[in-house]
Coordinates of C-alpha atoms in Angstrom, one line a residue:
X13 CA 122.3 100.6 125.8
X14 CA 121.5 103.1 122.8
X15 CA 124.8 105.1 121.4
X16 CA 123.8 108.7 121.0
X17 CA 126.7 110.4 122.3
X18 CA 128.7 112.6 120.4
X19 CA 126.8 112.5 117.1
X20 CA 124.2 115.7 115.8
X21 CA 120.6 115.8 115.6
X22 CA 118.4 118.4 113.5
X23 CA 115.5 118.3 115.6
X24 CA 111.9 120.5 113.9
X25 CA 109.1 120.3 116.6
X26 CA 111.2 120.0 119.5
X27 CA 111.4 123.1 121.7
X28 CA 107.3 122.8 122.7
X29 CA 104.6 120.6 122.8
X30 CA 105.6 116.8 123.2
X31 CA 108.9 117.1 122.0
X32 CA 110.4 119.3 124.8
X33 CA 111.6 115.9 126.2
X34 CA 113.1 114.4 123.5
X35 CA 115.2 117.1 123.2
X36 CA 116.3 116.9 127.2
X37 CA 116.9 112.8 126.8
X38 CA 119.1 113.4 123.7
X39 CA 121.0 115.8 125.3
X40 CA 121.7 113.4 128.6
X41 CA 123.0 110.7 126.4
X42 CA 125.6 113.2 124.8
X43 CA 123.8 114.0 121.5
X44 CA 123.9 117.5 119.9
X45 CA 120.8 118.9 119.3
X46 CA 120.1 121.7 116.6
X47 CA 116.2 123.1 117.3
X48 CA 115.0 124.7 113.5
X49 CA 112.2 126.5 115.5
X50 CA 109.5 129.5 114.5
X51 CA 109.2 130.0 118.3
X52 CA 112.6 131.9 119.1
X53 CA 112.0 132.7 123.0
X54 CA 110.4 128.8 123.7
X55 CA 113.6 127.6 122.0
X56 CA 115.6 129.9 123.8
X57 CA 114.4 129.2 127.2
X58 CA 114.8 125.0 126.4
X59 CA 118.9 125.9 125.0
X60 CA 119.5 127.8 128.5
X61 CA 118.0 125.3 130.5
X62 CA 119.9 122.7 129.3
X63 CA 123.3 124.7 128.8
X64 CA 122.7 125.4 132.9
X65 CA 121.9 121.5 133.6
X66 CA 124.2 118.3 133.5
X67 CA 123.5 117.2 130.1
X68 CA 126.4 115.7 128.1
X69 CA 125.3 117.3 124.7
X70 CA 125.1 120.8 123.8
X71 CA 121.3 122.5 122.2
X72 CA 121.3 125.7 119.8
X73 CA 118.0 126.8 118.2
X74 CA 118.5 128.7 114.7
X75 CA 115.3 130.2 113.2
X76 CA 117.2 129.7 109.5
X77 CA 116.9 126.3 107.7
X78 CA 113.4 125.9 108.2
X79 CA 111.6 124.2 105.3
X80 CA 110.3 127.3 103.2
X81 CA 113.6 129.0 103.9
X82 CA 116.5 130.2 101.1
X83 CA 118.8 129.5 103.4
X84 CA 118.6 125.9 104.6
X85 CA 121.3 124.6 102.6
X86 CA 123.9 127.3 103.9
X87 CA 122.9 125.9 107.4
X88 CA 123.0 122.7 106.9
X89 CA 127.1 122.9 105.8
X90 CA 127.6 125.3 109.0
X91 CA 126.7 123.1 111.2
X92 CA 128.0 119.8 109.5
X93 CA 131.0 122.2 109.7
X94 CA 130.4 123.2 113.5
X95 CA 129.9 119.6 114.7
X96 CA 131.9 117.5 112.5
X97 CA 128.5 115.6 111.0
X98 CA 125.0 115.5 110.4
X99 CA 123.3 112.1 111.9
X100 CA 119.9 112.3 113.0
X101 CA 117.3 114.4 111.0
X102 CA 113.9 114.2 113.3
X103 CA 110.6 116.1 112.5
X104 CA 107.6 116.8 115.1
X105 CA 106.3 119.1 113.2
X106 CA 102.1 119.7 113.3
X107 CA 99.8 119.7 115.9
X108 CA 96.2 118.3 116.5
X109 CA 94.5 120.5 113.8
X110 CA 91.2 122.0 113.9
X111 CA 87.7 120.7 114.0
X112 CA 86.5 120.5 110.6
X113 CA 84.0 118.9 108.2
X114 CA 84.4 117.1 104.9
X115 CA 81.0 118.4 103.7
X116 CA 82.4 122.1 104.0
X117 CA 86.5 121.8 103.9
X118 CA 88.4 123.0 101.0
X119 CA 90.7 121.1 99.5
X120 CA 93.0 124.1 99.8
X121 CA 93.4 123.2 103.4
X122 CA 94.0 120.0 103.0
X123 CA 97.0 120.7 100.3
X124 CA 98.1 123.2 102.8
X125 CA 98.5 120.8 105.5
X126 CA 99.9 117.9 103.2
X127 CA 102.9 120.9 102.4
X128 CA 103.7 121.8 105.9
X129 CA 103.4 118.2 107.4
X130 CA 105.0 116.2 104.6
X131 CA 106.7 118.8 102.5
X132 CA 108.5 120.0 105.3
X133 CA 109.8 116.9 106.5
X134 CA 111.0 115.9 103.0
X135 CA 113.0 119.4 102.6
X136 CA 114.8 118.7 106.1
X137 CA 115.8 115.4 104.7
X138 CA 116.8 116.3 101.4
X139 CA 119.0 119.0 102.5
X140 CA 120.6 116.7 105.2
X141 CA 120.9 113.8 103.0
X142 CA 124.5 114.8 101.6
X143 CA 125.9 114.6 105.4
X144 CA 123.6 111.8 106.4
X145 CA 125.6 110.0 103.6
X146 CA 129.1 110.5 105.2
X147 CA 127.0 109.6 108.9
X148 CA 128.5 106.3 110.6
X149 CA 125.1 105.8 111.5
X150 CA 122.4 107.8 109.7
X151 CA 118.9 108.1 110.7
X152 CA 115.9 109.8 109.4
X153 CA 112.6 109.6 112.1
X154 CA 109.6 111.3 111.3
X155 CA 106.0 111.3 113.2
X156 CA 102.8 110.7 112.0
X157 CA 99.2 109.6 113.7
X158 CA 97.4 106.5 114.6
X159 CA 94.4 108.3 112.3
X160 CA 96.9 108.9 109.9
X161 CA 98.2 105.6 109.3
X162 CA 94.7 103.8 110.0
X163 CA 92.2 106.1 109.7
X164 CA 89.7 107.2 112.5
X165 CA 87.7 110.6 113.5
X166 CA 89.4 111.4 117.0
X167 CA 91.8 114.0 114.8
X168 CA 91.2 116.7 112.2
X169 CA 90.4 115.1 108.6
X170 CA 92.7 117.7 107.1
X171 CA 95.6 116.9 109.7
X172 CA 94.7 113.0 109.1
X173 CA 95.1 113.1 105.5
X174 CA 98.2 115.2 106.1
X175 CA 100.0 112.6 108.2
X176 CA 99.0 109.8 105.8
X177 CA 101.0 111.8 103.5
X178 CA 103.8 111.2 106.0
X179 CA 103.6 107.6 106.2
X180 CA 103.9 107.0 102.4
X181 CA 107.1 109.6 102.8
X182 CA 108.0 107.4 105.5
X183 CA 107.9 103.9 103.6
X184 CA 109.2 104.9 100.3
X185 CA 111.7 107.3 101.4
X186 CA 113.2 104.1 103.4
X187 CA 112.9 101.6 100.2
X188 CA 115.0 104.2 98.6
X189 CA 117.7 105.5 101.0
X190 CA 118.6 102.0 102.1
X191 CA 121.7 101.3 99.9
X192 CA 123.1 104.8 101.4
X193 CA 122.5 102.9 105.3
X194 CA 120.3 105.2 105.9
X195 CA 117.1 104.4 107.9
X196 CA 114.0 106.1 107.6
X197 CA 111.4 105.0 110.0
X198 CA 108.1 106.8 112.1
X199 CA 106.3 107.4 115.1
X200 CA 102.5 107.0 114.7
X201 CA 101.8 108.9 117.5
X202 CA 98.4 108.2 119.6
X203 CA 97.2 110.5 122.5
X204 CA 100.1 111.9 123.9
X205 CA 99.5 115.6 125.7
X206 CA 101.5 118.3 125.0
X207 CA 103.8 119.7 128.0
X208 CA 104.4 123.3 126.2
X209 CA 101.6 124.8 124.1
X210 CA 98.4 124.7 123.3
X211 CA 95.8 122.3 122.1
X212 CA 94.3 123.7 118.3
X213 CA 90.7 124.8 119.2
X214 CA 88.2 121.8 118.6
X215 CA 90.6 119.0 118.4
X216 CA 89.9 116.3 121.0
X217 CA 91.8 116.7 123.9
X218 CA 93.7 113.0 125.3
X219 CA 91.1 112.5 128.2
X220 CA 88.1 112.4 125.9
X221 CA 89.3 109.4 124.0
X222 CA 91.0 107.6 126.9
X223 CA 88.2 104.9 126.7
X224 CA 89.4 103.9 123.6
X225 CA 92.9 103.1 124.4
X226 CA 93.3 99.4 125.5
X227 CA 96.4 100.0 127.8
X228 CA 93.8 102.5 129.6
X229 CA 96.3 105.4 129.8
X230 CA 97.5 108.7 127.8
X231 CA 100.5 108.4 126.5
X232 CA 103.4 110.5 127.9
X233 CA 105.7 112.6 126.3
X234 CA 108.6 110.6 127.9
X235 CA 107.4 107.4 125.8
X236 CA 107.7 109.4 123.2
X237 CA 111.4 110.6 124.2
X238 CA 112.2 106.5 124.4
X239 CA 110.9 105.5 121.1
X240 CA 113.0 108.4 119.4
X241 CA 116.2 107.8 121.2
X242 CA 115.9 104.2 120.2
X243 CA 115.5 104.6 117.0
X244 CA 118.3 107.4 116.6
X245 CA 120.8 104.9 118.1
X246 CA 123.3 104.0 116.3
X247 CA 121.5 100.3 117.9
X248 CA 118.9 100.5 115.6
X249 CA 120.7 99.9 112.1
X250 CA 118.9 96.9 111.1
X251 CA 115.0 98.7 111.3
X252 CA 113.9 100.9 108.3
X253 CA 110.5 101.5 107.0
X254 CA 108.9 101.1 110.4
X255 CA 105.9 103.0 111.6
X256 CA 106.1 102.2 115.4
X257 CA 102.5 102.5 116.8
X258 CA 103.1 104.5 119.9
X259 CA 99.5 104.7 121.3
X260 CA 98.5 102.6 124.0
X261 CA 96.7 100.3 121.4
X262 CA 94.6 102.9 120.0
X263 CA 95.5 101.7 116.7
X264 CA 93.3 98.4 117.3
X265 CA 90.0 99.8 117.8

């Protein structure tokens, strides 16, 4: 049983790619889902589905908050106000990256990526942390990748070093928000294809590495759904600062 209903998610990353069906599962367990997208229409077209299915919770998409935006704090206390609270704050920011080489790569790229993957997700957090205070049951989930945590060369350097970034956020972000009850745990994400979107041009697509997951399967992006409705349950109080290796074992090789 996990207890998502009537509570409010801020939810980057969700209206393509792997996190379309997060979104849907959150919404069928009664959650409220806020999309902060820079894709208006894909948004859109996920909020109308949903408002024309049975789902128990409601999904808007607002282009304002995002991290780089002025505005993110006005938006935040509109839709604490809207929805009575602020809960769940869940980045899926990021994609794949692009083939590249450490002989040739600027560093610029690298700081670039570090800002978008990381520095994004801390700026959702930080502006939500004064609701997720008041929350019955707060939770912070971000995602990372099985390169990132561990190392590898199946994924961009640039994006790897990027999502590294996201596990130390992860970790000491958790040690620090604890006495507030709020938990701050992450997805190390292994080969999971995306249902909306594209692939970045030279990143490895899932099939190519699918003899070096044990379980011998891609992941889905329904697996990903469950691991992210578990840990926004108000069931998973007593886990913080875990990175939950959601890759078929590709983490072992």
């Amino acid at each position: 049983m996990q207890t998502l209903k009537g509570r409010t998610c801020i939810f980057a990353g969700g209206s393509g790619g792997d996190g379309v069906d997060t979104v849907k599962a959150l919404c069928a367990a009664g959650m409220n889902v806020i999309l902060m997208t820079h894709m208006p229409e894909q948004a859109q077209a996920l909020v109308d589905e949903i408002a024309a299915g049975d789902y128990m919770g409601i999904c808007i998409a607002t282009t304002e908050g995002m991290a780089g935006s002025a505005d993110g704090n006005d938006v935040y206390a509109k839709i604490a106000e809207t929805y009575g609270s602020i809960d769940v704050v869940i980045t899926n920011t990021g994609a794949d990256g692009v083939k590249d080489d450490m002989e040739t790569l600027d560093f610029a790229q690298i700081a670039k990526d570090i800002e978008n993957l990381a520095g994004g997700s801390f700026k959702m957090m930080q502006r939500a942390l004064p609701y997720l205070k008041k929350s019955r049951a707060p939770r912070v989930i971000f995602m990372t990748t099985v390169e990132g945590c561990n190392g590898g060369t199946h994924e961009s350097f640039s994006n790897a070093v990027a999502k590294g970034a996201v596990r130390s956020l992860i970790l000491n972000s958790a040690a620090r928000l604890a006495k507030y009850g709020i938990t701050v745990n992450g997805i190390s994400k292994g080969a999971i294809p995306r249902t909306v979107g594209h692939m970045d041009e030279g990143a490895p697509k899932p099939e190519e590495i699918l003899d070096k997951i044990p379980l011998g399967r891609i992941g889905s992006p329904e697996d990903l759904a469950g691991a992210i409705c578990f840990f926004a349950s108000e069931e998973s109080s007593f886990i913080t600062g875990e990175i939950l290796e959601l890759s078929g074992g590709l983490q072992l090789g």
